[in-house]
Coordinates of C-alpha atoms and ligand atoms in Angstrom, one line a residue:
M124 CA -6.0 -20.7 -12.6
T125 CA -7.9 -24.0 -13.0
G126 CA -4.6 -25.7 -14.0
V127 CA -5.1 -25.3 -17.8
I128 CA -4.6 -22.2 -19.9
T129 CA -7.6 -22.0 -22.3
G130 CA -8.5 -19.7 -25.2
A131 CA -10.7 -17.9 -22.7
T132 CA -8.2 -17.5 -19.9
L133 CA -8.3 -14.0 -18.4
V134 CA -4.9 -12.4 -17.8
A135 CA -4.0 -9.9 -15.1
G136 CA -0.8 -9.2 -13.2
V137 CA 1.5 -6.9 -11.3
V138 CA 4.1 -4.6 -12.7
G139 CA 7.2 -3.4 -10.8
A140 CA 10.9 -3.2 -10.9
P141 CA 12.1 -5.4 -9.3
V142 CA 9.0 -7.5 -9.2
R143 CA 10.4 -11.0 -8.4
H144 CA 9.8 -10.6 -4.7
S145 CA 6.2 -9.4 -5.1
L146 CA 3.7 -11.5 -3.1
S147 CA 0.8 -10.4 -5.3
P148 CA 1.0 -13.3 -7.8
L149 CA 0.9 -15.8 -4.8
I150 CA -2.1 -14.0 -3.3
H151 CA -4.2 -13.5 -6.4
N152 CA -3.5 -17.0 -7.9
A153 CA -4.6 -18.6 -4.6
W154 CA -7.9 -16.7 -4.8
I155 CA -8.3 -17.5 -8.5
A156 CA -7.8 -21.2 -7.8
A157 CA -10.2 -21.2 -4.9
A158 CA -12.8 -19.3 -6.9
G159 CA -12.4 -21.8 -9.8
L160 CA -11.8 -18.9 -12.3
D161 CA -10.3 -19.4 -15.7
A162 CA -7.7 -16.7 -15.1
V163 CA -4.1 -16.2 -14.4
Y164 CA -2.1 -13.4 -12.6
V165 CA 1.5 -12.9 -13.7
P166 CA 4.5 -10.5 -13.0
F167 CA 5.8 -8.0 -15.4
S168 CA 8.9 -5.9 -15.2
P169 CA 9.4 -3.4 -18.1
P170 CA 12.8 -1.7 -18.5
A171 CA 13.5 1.6 -16.7
G172 CA 11.9 4.5 -18.7
G173 CA 9.8 2.0 -20.6
F174 CA 6.6 2.1 -18.5
A175 CA 4.5 4.3 -20.8
R176 CA 5.4 2.2 -23.8
F177 CA 4.5 -1.0 -21.9
V178 CA 1.1 0.3 -20.9
D179 CA 0.4 1.5 -24.5
G180 CA 1.2 -2.0 -25.8
L181 CA -1.6 -3.4 -23.5
R182 CA -4.3 -1.0 -24.6
G183 CA -7.4 -2.5 -26.1
G184 CA -7.9 -5.3 -23.6
A185 CA -4.8 -7.5 -24.2
I186 CA -5.0 -8.1 -20.5
R187 CA -7.7 -7.2 -17.9
G188 CA -5.6 -5.1 -15.6
L189 CA -2.5 -4.7 -13.5
N190 CA -1.5 -3.9 -10.0
V191 CA 1.4 -1.5 -9.9
T192 CA 4.2 -1.4 -7.4
L193 CA 7.5 0.4 -6.9
P194 CA 8.7 2.5 -8.7
F195 CA 5.8 2.9 -11.2
K196 CA 2.8 4.1 -9.2
G197 CA 3.3 7.7 -10.3
D198 CA 3.9 6.7 -13.9
A199 CA 0.8 4.6 -13.7
L200 CA -1.3 7.6 -12.8
D201 CA 0.3 9.6 -15.7
A202 CA -0.3 6.7 -18.2
A203 CA -4.1 6.4 -17.4
D204 CA -6.8 8.2 -19.3
K205 CA -9.4 7.9 -16.5
P206 CA -8.0 8.2 -13.0
N207 CA -10.6 8.0 -10.2
A208 CA -10.7 10.5 -7.4
R209 CA -8.7 8.5 -4.8
A210 CA -5.9 7.8 -7.3
S211 CA -5.8 11.5 -8.3
I212 CA -5.7 12.7 -4.7
A213 CA -3.0 10.1 -3.8
G214 CA -1.0 11.2 -6.9
A215 CA -0.4 7.5 -7.5
A216 CA -2.1 4.4 -8.9
N217 CA -1.7 0.9 -7.7
L218 CA -4.3 -0.5 -10.1
L219 CA -4.8 -0.1 -13.9
L220 CA -7.8 -1.5 -15.7
F221 CA -7.7 -1.9 -19.5
E222 CA -11.0 -1.2 -21.3
A223 CA -12.0 -2.8 -24.6
D224 CA -12.2 0.7 -26.2
G225 CA -8.4 1.2 -25.6
S226 CA -8.8 3.4 -22.6
V227 CA -7.0 2.8 -19.2
R228 CA -8.7 3.5 -15.8
A229 CA -6.6 4.0 -12.7
D230 CA -7.5 3.4 -9.1
N231 CA -5.6 3.4 -5.8
T232 CA -6.7 0.7 -3.3
D233 CA -3.7 1.3 -0.9
G234 CA -5.6 3.6 1.4
E235 CA -8.5 1.2 1.6
G236 CA -6.0 -1.6 2.4
L237 CA -4.4 0.6 5.1
L238 CA -7.8 1.2 6.9
A239 CA -8.7 -2.5 6.5
A240 CA -5.4 -3.4 8.2
F241 CA -6.2 -1.1 11.2
K242 CA -9.7 -2.7 11.4
E243 CA -8.3 -6.2 11.4
Q244 CA -5.3 -5.8 13.8
A245 CA -6.3 -2.8 15.9
P246 CA -10.1 -3.1 16.0
G247 CA -10.5 -0.6 18.8
F248 CA -8.8 2.2 16.9
D249 CA -11.1 5.1 15.9
P250 CA -9.5 7.3 13.1
G251 CA -11.8 10.2 14.1
R252 CA -10.6 10.4 17.7
A253 CA -7.1 12.0 17.6
P254 CA -4.4 13.3 15.1
V255 CA -2.7 10.7 12.9
V256 CA 1.0 10.9 12.2
I257 CA 2.4 9.7 8.9
L258 CA 6.2 9.4 8.5
G259 CA 7.2 10.0 4.9
A260 CA 5.9 12.1 2.0
G261 CA 6.1 9.8 -1.0
G262 CA 3.2 8.2 -2.8
A263 CA 2.3 5.8 0.0
A264 CA 2.3 8.7 2.6
R265 CA 0.1 10.8 0.3
G266 CA -2.4 7.9 -0.2
A267 CA -2.5 7.2 3.5
A268 CA -3.0 10.9 4.4
A269 CA -5.9 11.1 1.9
A270 CA -7.4 7.9 3.3
F271 CA -7.3 9.2 6.9
V272 CA -8.7 12.6 5.9
A273 CA -11.6 10.7 4.2
A274 CA -12.0 8.5 7.3
G275 CA -12.5 11.6 9.5
A276 CA -9.1 12.1 11.1
P277 CA -9.3 15.5 13.0
E278 CA -5.7 16.2 11.8
V279 CA -3.1 14.5 9.7
R280 CA 0.6 15.3 10.6
L281 CA 3.1 14.5 7.9
V282 CA 6.7 14.1 9.1
N283 CA 9.4 13.9 6.5
R284 CA 13.2 14.2 6.2
T285 CA 12.6 16.7 3.4
L286 CA 10.2 19.2 4.9
G287 CA 9.2 20.7 1.5
K288 CA 7.7 17.4 0.3
A289 CA 5.7 17.0 3.5
E290 CA 4.4 20.6 3.0
A291 CA 3.4 19.8 -0.6
V292 CA 1.5 16.6 0.5
A293 CA -0.2 18.5 3.4
A294 CA -1.4 21.2 1.0
G295 CA -2.7 18.6 -1.5
V296 CA -4.7 16.2 0.7
G297 CA -7.4 18.6 1.9
G298 CA -8.6 18.5 5.5
A299 CA -6.5 19.6 8.4
A300 CA -3.0 18.6 7.6
Q301 CA 0.3 19.9 9.0
A302 CA 3.9 19.3 7.9
F303 CA 6.8 18.6 10.3
S304 CA 10.5 18.0 9.7
L305 CA 12.1 14.9 11.4
T306 CA 13.7 17.2 13.9
S307 CA 10.3 18.3 15.2
V308 CA 8.9 14.8 15.4
R309 CA 8.2 15.1 19.1
D310 CA 5.7 17.9 18.4
A311 CA 4.0 15.7 15.8
F312 CA 3.8 12.7 18.3
N313 CA 2.2 14.8 21.0
G314 CA -1.4 13.5 21.6
A315 CA -1.4 11.3 18.4
G316 CA -3.7 8.4 18.0
A317 CA -1.6 6.5 15.5
V318 CA 1.8 6.7 13.8
I319 CA 2.3 5.1 10.4
N320 CA 5.7 4.5 8.9
A321 CA 5.3 5.2 5.2
T322 CA 9.0 5.8 4.6
S323 CA 11.0 3.2 2.8
V324 CA 13.3 2.9 5.8
G325 CA 13.8 -0.8 6.8
L326 CA 13.0 -2.0 3.2
D327 CA 16.4 -2.5 1.7
D328 CA 19.0 -0.6 3.8
D329 CA 20.2 -0.6 7.4
A330 CA 18.9 2.9 8.1
I331 CA 16.7 3.1 11.2
L332 CA 14.2 5.8 12.4
D333 CA 15.2 7.1 15.8
L334 CA 11.8 8.0 17.1
P335 CA 10.7 9.4 20.6
L336 CA 8.0 6.7 21.1
E337 CA 7.8 7.7 24.8
V338 CA 6.0 10.9 23.8
L339 CA 3.0 9.0 22.3
P340 CA -0.1 8.4 24.4
S341 CA -0.3 4.8 25.7
G342 CA -3.3 4.0 23.6
A343 CA -1.6 5.0 20.3
V344 CA -1.3 2.5 17.5
A345 CA 1.9 2.0 15.5
M346 CA 1.8 0.8 11.9
D347 CA 4.6 0.0 9.4
M348 CA 3.9 -0.3 5.7
V349 CA 7.2 -2.3 5.3
Y350 CA 6.4 -6.0 5.7
A351 CA 9.7 -7.7 5.1
P352 CA 10.7 -8.1 7.9
L353 CA 7.2 -8.5 9.2
V354 CA 8.2 -7.0 12.6
T355 CA 10.3 -4.1 11.6
G356 CA 12.6 -2.2 14.0
F357 CA 9.8 0.4 14.4
L358 CA 7.1 -2.2 15.3
A359 CA 9.5 -4.0 17.7
A360 CA 10.2 -0.7 19.5
A361 CA 6.5 0.2 19.6
R362 CA 5.7 -3.2 21.2
L363 CA 8.4 -2.7 23.8
R364 CA 6.7 0.6 24.5
G365 CA 3.4 -1.3 25.0
L366 CA 1.7 0.1 21.9
A367 CA -0.7 -1.9 19.7
T368 CA 0.8 -2.6 16.2
V369 CA -0.4 -3.1 12.7
D370 CA 1.8 -4.7 10.1
G371 CA 2.4 -4.0 6.4
L372 CA 1.3 -7.5 5.3
A373 CA -2.3 -6.8 6.6
M374 CA -2.2 -3.7 4.3
L375 CA -0.9 -5.7 1.4
V376 CA -3.7 -8.2 1.7
G377 CA -6.1 -5.3 2.4
Q378 CA -5.3 -3.6 -0.9
A379 CA -5.3 -6.9 -2.8
R380 CA -9.0 -7.6 -2.0
P381 CA -10.6 -4.6 -3.8
S382 CA -8.0 -5.1 -6.6
F383 CA -9.2 -8.7 -7.1
A384 CA -12.8 -7.5 -7.1
A385 CA -12.0 -4.9 -9.8
L386 CA -10.0 -7.3 -11.9
F387 CA -12.3 -10.3 -11.8
G388 CA -15.7 -8.9 -11.1
Q389 CA -16.2 -10.7 -7.8
P390 CA -14.8 -10.5 -4.2
P391 CA -12.0 -12.9 -3.4
P392 CA -13.1 -16.1 -1.6
E393 CA -12.9 -15.6 2.2
H394 CA -11.8 -19.0 3.3
V395 CA -8.3 -18.8 1.7
D396 CA -5.5 -18.1 4.2
V397 CA -3.5 -15.8 2.0
R398 CA -1.7 -14.2 5.0
G399 CA -0.4 -17.7 5.9
L400 CA 0.7 -18.3 2.4
A401 CA 2.5 -14.9 2.3
L402 CA 4.1 -15.5 5.7
A403 CA 5.4 -18.9 4.5
A404 CA 6.8 -17.2 1.4
L405 CA 8.5 -14.6 3.6
G406 CA 10.0 -17.3 5.7
N407 CA 8.1 -16.2 8.8
Q408 CA 6.2 -19.4 9.6
Ligands
NAP681 P1 8.8 6.8 -2.0 O1 7.9 7.6 -2.8 O2 10.1 6.4 -2.5 O3 9.0 7.6 -0.6 C1 10.0 7.2 0.3 C2 9.9 8.1 1.6 O4 10.8 7.6 2.5 C3 10.2 9.6 1.4 O5 9.4 10.3 2.2 C4 11.7 9.6 1.9 O6 12.0 10.9 2.4 C5 11.6 8.6 3.0 N1 13.0 8.1 3.3 C6 13.7 7.3 2.6 N2 14.9 7.0 3.2 C7 14.9 7.7 4.4 C8 15.8 7.8 5.5 N3 16.9 7.1 5.5 N4 15.4 8.5 6.6 C9 14.2 9.2 6.6 N5 13.3 9.1 5.6 C10 13.6 8.4 4.5 O7 8.1 5.4 -1.5 P2 6.6 5.1 -1.4 O8 6.0 4.6 -2.7 O9 5.9 6.2 -0.8 O10 6.6 3.8 -0.4 C11 7.0 4.0 0.9 C12 7.0 2.6 1.6 O11 5.7 2.1 1.7 C13 7.8 1.5 0.9 O12 8.6 0.8 1.8 C14 6.8 0.7 0.2 O13 7.2 -0.7 0.0 C15 5.7 0.7 1.3 N6 4.4 0.4 0.8 C16 3.8 -0.7 1.3 C17 2.5 -1.0 0.9 C18 1.8 -2.2 1.5 O14 0.8 -2.7 1.0 N7 2.3 -2.7 2.7 C19 1.8 -0.2 0.0 C20 2.4 0.9 -0.5 C21 3.7 1.2 -0.1 P3 12.6 12.1 1.4 O15 11.3 12.7 0.9 O16 13.3 13.0 2.4 O17 13.4 11.5 0.4

């Protein structure tokens, strides 16, 4: 925002429940200010069960668009008239765009953000070289699996507490995908090039994942989608094991970049240290 709301100010935002800890307003408003745009990015939190009504109220261009976070990513896909291929394959949308004709487009930039995070923090990683293990079978895991299939992973191994959900995701993402239960995680780790934690473990409870990291090849990369704390128990254990790590904040910024471009019609300015701003907000600096 340029500091003044005008009659022409473009409005965008993020919707979630809870949304108060979202870092997206901080990131996008920093880019808006640096780009000198007449725009503002605000948080929304509709009541449980009220997501579809909330989206309907915005049809017709009341606002330009919304990022979508927990627990609404599946609802967002359902509410859209025009989901693109990557949102449909992921079974979830993290971006809704409101068109002037009343229609709503859906996209999912999480997979792009995940691959960008690997590029930034593990530049030597080649997704096409070895199987990729994804822990979890929710929307984030499904999006990650689709992104790695598209990036040429020879095999995607989905490991989940509830095996049936991993089987459903493996069947839906195309490419070579296999499902494993948590009890056979050793088999999944065998020869893997990367392990991505896409479970919510570490987010808001004390549960820990007890993982046989010693089975992984020494060149494997460990990535955790959880970014608060920035160094999760999983990443700390991976570092102790000597593995390269990628954090969830790199993914968050990685998904925000294409979201900003879709919302405001231009890429975000490159010189803004949004990671530093986010770290300061998280109390990690
Ligand atoms: P979700 O749909 O709720 O899925 C949660 C997954 O975690 C399920 O597979 C669930 O297993 C598993 N799980 C939960 N508690 C567990 C436990 N105690 N032990 C083993 N497994 C457990 O969530 P989601 O939307 O996929 O998101 C997953 C995580 O990714 C969240 O932490 C989210 O914040 C994060 N995320 C981060 C970014 C980023 O930009 N950094 C982007 C997207 C998502 P069951 O199927 O057995 O219940």
